[in-house]
CSV table of C-alpha atoms in Angstrom, one decimal:
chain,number,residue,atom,x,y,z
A,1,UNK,CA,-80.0,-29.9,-65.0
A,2,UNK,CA,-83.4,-28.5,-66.7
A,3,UNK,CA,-82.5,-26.5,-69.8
A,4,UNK,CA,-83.8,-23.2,-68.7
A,5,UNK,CA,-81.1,-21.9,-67.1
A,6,UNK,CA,-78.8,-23.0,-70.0
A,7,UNK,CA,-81.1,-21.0,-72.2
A,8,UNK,CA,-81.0,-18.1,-70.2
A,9,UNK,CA,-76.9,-18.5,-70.0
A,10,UNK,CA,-76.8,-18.6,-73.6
A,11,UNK,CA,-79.4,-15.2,-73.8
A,12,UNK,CA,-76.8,-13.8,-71.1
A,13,UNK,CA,-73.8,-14.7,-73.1
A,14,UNK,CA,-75.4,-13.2,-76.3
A,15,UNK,CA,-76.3,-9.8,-74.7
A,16,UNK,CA,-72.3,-9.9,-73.3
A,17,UNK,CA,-71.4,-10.0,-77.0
A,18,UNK,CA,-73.5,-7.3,-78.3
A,19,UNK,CA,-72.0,-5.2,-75.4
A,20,UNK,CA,-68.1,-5.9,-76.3
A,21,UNK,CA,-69.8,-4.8,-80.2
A,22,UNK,CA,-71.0,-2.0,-78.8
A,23,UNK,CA,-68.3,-0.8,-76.7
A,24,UNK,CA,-65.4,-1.5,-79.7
A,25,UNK,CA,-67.4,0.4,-82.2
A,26,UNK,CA,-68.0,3.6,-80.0
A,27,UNK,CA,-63.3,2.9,-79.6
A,28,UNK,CA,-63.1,2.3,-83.0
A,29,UNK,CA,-65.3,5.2,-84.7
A,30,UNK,CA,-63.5,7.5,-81.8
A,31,UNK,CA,-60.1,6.7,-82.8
A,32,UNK,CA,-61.1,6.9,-86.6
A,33,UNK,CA,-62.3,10.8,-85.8
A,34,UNK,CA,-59.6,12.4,-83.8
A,35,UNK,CA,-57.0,10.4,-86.6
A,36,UNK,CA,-59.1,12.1,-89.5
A,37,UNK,CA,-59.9,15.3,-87.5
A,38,UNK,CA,-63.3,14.8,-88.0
A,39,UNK,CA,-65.2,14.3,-84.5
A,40,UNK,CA,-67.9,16.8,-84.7
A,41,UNK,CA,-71.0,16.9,-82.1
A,42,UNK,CA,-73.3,14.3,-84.0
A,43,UNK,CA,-70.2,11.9,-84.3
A,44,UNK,CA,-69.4,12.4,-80.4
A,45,UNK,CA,-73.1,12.1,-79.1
A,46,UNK,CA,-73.2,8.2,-81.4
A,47,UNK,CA,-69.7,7.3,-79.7
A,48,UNK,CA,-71.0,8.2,-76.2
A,49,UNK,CA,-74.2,6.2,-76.6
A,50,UNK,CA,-72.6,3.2,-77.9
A,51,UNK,CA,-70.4,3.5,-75.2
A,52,UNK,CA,-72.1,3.5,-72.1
A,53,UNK,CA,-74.7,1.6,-73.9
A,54,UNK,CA,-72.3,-1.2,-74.5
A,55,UNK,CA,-70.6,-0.8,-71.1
A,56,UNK,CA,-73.8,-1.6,-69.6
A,57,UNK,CA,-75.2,-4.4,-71.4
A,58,UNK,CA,-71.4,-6.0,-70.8
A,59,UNK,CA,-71.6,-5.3,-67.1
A,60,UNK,CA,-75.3,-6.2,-66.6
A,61,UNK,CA,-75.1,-9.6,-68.3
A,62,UNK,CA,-71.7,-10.4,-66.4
A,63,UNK,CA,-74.0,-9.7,-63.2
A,64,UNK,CA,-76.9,-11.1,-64.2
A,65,UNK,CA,-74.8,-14.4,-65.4
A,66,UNK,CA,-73.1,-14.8,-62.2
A,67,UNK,CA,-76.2,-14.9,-59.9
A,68,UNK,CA,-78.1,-17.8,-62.2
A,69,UNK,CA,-75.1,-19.4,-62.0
A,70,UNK,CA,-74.6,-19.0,-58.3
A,71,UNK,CA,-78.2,-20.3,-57.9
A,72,UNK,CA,-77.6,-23.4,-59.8
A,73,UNK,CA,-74.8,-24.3,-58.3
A,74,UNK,CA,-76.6,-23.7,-55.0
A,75,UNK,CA,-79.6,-26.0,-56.0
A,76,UNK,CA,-77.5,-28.7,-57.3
A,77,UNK,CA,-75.0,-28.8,-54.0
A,78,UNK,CA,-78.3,-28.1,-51.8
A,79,UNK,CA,-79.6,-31.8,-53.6
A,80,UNK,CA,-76.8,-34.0,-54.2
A,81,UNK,CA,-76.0,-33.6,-50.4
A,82,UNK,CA,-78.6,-33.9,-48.6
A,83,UNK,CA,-79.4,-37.2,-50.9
A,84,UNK,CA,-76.0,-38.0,-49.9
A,85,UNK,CA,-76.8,-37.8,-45.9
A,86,UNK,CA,-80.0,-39.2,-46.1
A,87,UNK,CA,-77.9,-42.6,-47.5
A,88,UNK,CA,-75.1,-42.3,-44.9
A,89,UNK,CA,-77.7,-42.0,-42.1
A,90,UNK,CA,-79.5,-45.1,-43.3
A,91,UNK,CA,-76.5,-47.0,-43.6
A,92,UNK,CA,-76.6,-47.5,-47.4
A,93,UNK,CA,-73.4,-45.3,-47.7
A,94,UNK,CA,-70.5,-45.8,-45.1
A,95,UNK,CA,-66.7,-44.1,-44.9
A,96,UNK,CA,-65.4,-41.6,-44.2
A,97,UNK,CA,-64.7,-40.7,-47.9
A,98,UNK,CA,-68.3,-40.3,-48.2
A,99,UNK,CA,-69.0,-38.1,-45.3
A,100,UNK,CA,-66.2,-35.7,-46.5
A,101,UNK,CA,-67.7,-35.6,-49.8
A,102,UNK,CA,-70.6,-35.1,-48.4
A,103,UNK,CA,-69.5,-32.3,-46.7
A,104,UNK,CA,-66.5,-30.4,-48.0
A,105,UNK,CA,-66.1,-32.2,-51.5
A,106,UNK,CA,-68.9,-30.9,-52.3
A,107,UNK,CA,-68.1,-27.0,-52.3
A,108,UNK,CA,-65.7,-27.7,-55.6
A,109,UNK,CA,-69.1,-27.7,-57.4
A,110,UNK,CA,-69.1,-24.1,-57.3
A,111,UNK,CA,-66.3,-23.7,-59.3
A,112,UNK,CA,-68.3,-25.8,-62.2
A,113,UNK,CA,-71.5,-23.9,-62.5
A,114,UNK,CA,-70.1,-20.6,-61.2
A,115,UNK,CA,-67.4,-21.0,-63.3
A,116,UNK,CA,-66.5,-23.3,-65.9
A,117,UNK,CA,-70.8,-24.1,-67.0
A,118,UNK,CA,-71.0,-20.3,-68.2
A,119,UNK,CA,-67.3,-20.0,-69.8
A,120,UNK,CA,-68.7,-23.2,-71.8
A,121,UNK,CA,-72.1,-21.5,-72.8
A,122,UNK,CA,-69.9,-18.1,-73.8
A,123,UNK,CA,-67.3,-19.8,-75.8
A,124,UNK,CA,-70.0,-21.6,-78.0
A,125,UNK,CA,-72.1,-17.8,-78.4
A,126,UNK,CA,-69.5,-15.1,-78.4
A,127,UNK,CA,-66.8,-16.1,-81.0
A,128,UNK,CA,-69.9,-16.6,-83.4
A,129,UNK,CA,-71.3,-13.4,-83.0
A,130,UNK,CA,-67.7,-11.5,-82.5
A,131,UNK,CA,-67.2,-13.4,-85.7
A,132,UNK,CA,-69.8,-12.6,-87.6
A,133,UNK,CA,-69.2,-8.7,-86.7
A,134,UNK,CA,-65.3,-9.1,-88.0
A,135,UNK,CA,-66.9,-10.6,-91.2
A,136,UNK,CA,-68.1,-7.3,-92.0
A,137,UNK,CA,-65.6,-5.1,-91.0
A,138,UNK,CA,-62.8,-7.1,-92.3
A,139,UNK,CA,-63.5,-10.3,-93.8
A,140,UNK,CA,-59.6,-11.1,-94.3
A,141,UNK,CA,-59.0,-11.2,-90.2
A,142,UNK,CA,-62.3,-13.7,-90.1
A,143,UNK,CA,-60.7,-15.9,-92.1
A,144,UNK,CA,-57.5,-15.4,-89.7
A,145,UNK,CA,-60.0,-16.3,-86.8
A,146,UNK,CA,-62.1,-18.9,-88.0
A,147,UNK,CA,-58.6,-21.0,-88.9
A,148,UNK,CA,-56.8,-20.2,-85.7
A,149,UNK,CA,-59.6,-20.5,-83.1
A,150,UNK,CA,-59.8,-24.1,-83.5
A,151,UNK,CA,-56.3,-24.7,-82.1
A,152,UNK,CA,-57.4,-23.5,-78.6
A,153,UNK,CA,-59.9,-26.6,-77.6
A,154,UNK,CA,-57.5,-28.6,-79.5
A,155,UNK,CA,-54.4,-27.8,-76.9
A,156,UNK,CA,-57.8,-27.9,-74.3
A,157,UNK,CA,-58.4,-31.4,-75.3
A,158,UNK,CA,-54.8,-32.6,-75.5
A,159,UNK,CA,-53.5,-31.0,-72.1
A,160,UNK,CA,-57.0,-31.3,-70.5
A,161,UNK,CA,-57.4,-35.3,-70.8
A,162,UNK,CA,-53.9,-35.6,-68.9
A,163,UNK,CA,-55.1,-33.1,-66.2
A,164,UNK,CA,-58.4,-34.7,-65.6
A,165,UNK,CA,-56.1,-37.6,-64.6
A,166,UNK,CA,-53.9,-36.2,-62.2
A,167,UNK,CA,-57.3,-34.8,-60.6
A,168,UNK,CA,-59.1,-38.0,-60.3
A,169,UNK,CA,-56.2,-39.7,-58.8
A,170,UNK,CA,-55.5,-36.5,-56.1
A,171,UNK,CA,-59.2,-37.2,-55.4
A,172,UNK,CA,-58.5,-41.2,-54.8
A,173,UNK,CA,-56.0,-40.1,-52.3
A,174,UNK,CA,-57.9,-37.8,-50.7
A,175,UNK,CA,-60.6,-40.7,-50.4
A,176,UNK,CA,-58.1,-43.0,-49.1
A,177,UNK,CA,-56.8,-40.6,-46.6
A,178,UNK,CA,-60.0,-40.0,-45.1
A,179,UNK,CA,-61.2,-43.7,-45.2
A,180,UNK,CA,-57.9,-44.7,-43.2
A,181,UNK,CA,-58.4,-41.6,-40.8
A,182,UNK,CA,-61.8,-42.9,-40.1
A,183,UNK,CA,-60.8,-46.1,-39.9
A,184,UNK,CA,-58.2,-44.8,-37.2
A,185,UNK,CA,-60.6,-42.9,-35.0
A,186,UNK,CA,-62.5,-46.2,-34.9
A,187,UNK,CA,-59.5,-48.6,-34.4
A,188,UNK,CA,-57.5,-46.3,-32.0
A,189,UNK,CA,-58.3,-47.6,-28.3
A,190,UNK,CA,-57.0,-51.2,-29.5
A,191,UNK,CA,-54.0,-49.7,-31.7
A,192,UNK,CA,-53.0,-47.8,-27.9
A,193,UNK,CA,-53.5,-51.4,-26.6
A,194,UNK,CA,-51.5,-53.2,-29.3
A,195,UNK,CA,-48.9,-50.4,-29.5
A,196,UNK,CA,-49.4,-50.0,-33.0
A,197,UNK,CA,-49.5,-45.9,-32.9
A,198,UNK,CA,-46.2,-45.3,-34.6
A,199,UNK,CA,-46.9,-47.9,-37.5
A,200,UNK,CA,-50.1,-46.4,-38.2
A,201,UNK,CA,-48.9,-42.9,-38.1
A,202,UNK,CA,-46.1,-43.9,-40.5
A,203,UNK,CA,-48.9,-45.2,-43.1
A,204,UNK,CA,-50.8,-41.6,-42.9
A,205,UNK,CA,-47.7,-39.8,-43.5
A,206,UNK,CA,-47.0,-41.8,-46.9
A,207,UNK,CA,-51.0,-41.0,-47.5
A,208,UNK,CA,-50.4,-37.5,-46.7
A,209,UNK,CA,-47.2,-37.4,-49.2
A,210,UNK,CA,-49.2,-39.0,-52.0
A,211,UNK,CA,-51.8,-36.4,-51.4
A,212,UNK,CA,-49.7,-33.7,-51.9
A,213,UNK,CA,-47.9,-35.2,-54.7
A,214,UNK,CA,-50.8,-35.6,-56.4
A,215,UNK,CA,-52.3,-32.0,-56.1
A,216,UNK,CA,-48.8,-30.7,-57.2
A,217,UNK,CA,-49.0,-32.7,-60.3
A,218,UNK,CA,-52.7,-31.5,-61.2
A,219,UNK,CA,-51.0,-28.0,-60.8
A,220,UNK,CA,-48.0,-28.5,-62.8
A,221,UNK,CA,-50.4,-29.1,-65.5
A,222,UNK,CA,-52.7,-26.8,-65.3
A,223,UNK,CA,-50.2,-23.8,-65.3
A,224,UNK,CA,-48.8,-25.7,-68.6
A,225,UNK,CA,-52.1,-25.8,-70.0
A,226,UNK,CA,-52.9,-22.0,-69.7
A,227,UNK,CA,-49.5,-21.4,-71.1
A,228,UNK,CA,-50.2,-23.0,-74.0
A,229,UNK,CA,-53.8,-21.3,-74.6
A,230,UNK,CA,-52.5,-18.2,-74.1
A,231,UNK,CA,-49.6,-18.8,-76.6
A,232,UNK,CA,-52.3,-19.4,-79.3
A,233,UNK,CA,-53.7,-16.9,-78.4
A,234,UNK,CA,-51.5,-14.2,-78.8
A,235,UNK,CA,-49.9,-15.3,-81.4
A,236,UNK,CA,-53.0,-15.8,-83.4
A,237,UNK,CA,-54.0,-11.9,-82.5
A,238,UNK,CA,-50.9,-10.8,-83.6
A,239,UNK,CA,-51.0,-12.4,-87.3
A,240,UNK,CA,-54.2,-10.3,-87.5
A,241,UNK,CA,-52.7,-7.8,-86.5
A,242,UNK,CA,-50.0,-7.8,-89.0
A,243,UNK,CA,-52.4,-8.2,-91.8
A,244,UNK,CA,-54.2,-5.1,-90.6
A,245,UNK,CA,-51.2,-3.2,-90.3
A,246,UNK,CA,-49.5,-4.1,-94.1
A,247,UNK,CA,-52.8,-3.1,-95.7
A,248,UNK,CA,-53.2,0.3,-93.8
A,249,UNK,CA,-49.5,1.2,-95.0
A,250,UNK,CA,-50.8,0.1,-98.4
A,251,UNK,CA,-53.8,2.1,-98.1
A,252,UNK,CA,-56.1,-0.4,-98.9
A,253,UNK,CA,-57.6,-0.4,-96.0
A,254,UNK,CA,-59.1,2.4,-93.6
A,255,UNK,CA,-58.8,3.1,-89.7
A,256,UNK,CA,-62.2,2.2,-88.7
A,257,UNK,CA,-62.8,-1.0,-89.9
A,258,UNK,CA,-59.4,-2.1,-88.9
A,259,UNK,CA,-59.7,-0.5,-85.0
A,260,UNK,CA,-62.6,-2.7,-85.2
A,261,UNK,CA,-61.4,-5.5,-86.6
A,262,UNK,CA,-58.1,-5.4,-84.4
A,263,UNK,CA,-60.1,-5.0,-81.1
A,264,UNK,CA,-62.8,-7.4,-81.5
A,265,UNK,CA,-60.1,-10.3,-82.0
A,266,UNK,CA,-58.8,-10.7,-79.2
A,267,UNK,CA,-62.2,-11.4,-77.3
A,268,UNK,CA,-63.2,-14.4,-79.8
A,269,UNK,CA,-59.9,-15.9,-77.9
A,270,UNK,CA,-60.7,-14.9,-74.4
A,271,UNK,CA,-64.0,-16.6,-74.7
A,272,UNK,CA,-62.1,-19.8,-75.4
A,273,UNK,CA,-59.2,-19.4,-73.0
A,274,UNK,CA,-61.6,-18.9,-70.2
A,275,UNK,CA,-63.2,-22.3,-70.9
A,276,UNK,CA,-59.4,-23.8,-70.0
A,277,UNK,CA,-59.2,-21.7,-67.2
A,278,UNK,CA,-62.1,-22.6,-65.9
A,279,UNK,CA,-62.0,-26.3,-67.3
A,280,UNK,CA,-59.1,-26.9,-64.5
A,281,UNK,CA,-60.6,-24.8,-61.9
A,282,UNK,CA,-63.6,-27.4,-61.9
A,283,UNK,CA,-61.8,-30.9,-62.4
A,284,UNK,CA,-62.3,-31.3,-58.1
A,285,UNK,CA,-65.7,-30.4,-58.9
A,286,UNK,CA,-66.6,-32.8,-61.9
A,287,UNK,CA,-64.7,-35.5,-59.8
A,288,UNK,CA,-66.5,-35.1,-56.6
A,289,UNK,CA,-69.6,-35.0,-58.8
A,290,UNK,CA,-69.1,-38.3,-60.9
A,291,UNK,CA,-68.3,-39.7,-57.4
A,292,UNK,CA,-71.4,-38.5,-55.8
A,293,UNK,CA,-73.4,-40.1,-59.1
A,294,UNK,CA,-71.6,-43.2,-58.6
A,295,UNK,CA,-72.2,-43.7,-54.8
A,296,UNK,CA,-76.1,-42.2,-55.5
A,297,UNK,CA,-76.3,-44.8,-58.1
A,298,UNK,CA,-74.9,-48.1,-56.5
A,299,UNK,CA,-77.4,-50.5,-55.4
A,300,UNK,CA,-78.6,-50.2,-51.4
A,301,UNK,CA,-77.1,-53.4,-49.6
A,302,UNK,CA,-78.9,-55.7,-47.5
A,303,UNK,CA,-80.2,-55.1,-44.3
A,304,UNK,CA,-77.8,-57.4,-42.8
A,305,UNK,CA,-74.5,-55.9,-44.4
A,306,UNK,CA,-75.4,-52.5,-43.1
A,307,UNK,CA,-74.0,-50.9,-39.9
A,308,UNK,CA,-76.1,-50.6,-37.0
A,309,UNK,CA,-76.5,-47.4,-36.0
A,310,UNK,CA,-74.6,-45.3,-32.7
């Protein structure tokens, strides 16, 4: 994939920070006010600029993030298959595993580039700059962040490898399944003649079964795996939060700083927990893509070994 559109991701992702800056410093200076009973015009006028300035740098870059992503996606899908058709009508591809990735499997890719490629881009630019903006309102919840934050890709890495197992072998049987259907559909006039229907149905109903097994597995873990991010995540929000709290009873700390502090937190998390959402979402998508690769890749066979076509 050219690097352009990562750059422009990354520009996206940056301007989505500055936004969720924005927006928490027009909450936090608000809150601050009415609490002090000092919100005079000048101090409304700032909050209502950062506000809808904020709100619309978040909202544009969301926008602008999902159409570059929904045109890579598009480009990639767009050249993959049609590479993937020119083989299968040349005979240097055959099965029907390869016509129905070359058809359906292919619309999991979406859920990569739409989904998972920009997650992966944001989680590497937002909790740096949310970071850096904690730093200076609070430097005692960075610390708090910077040591909690790694747990999240380390519960991604630990569920995720187990996940992306489960995947690849749901996509095996769905290979398999549509191999043997096509394999059916060619074999079925001497099956009739053999009588060998009810045999034959009896091995796509265990294929079937497997299948479905398979998919309920990927599931299982999936659901486990955003349990677990979300765990971190809250609980690592709410030791911030605590510290915030103790020193604003001690009065060693005032309102503003800690609004800011306590609202900014939670979105160096989301960043990452997005990337597990997402991650899952796309394992179809990465499998069908390594597959594609791999089939793209593999050496054309000799004129003889290929099937003649009609």
């Amino acid at each position: 994939m050219p690097k352009g559109p990562v750059y422009l991701l990354s520009l996206l992702a940056a301007l989505r920070s500055a936004g969720l800056v924005l927006v928490a410093e027009a909450v936090a200076r608000g809150i601050a006010a009415l609490a002090d009973s000092d919100l005079t015009a000048e101090t409304t006028r700032l909050i209502v600029v950062l506000g809808i300035a904020g709100a619309l740098l978040r909202t544009g870059s969301e926008w602008a993030t999902s159409v570059v992503a929904r045109r890579i996606a598009t480009d990639v899908k767009r050249s993959i298959r049609g590479r993937l058709w020119r083989q299968i009508i040349a005979g240097e591809a055959s099965g029907g595993g390869t016509a129905v990735l070359a058809a359906d499997g292919l619309d999991d890719l979406d859920d990569y580039y739409i989904s998972s490629l920009p997650a992966t881009i944001a989680a590497a630019v937002v909790p740096l700059l949310i970071g850096i903006r904690v730093l200076g309102a609070d430097w005692l919840s960075a610390v708090v962040i910077v040591l909690t934050v790694p747990l999240i890709p380390f519960f991604m890495v630990l569920i995720g490898k187990h996940t992306q197992q489960r995947t690849d072998a749901a996509l095996s049987a769905l290979t398999r399944l549509a191999d043997h259907l096509a394999e059916l559909a060619r074999g079925l006039p001497v099956l009739v003649g053999l009588g060998r229907v009810d045999e034959q149905a009896a091995a796509l109903e265990q294929l079937q079964r497997r299948y479905r097994e398979r998919t309920q597995e990927t599931l299982r873990w999936a659901f486990l795996s955003a349990l677990a991010l979300e765990l971190v995540a809250t609980i690592s929000v709410a030791i911030v939060a605590v510290f915030l709290g103790l020193r604003l009873l001690n009065g060693t700390m005032e309102l503003e700083p800690a609004l800011l502090a306590l609202i900014l937190a939670p979105e160096a998390y989301n960043a990452l927990r997005q990337v597990g959402t997402a991650f899952h979402a796309s394992q179809d998508g990465l499998s069908a893509l390594e597959r594609s690769q791999a089939i793209l890749d593999r050496p054309a066979p000799p004129l003889a070994d290929r099937p003649l076509a009609g």
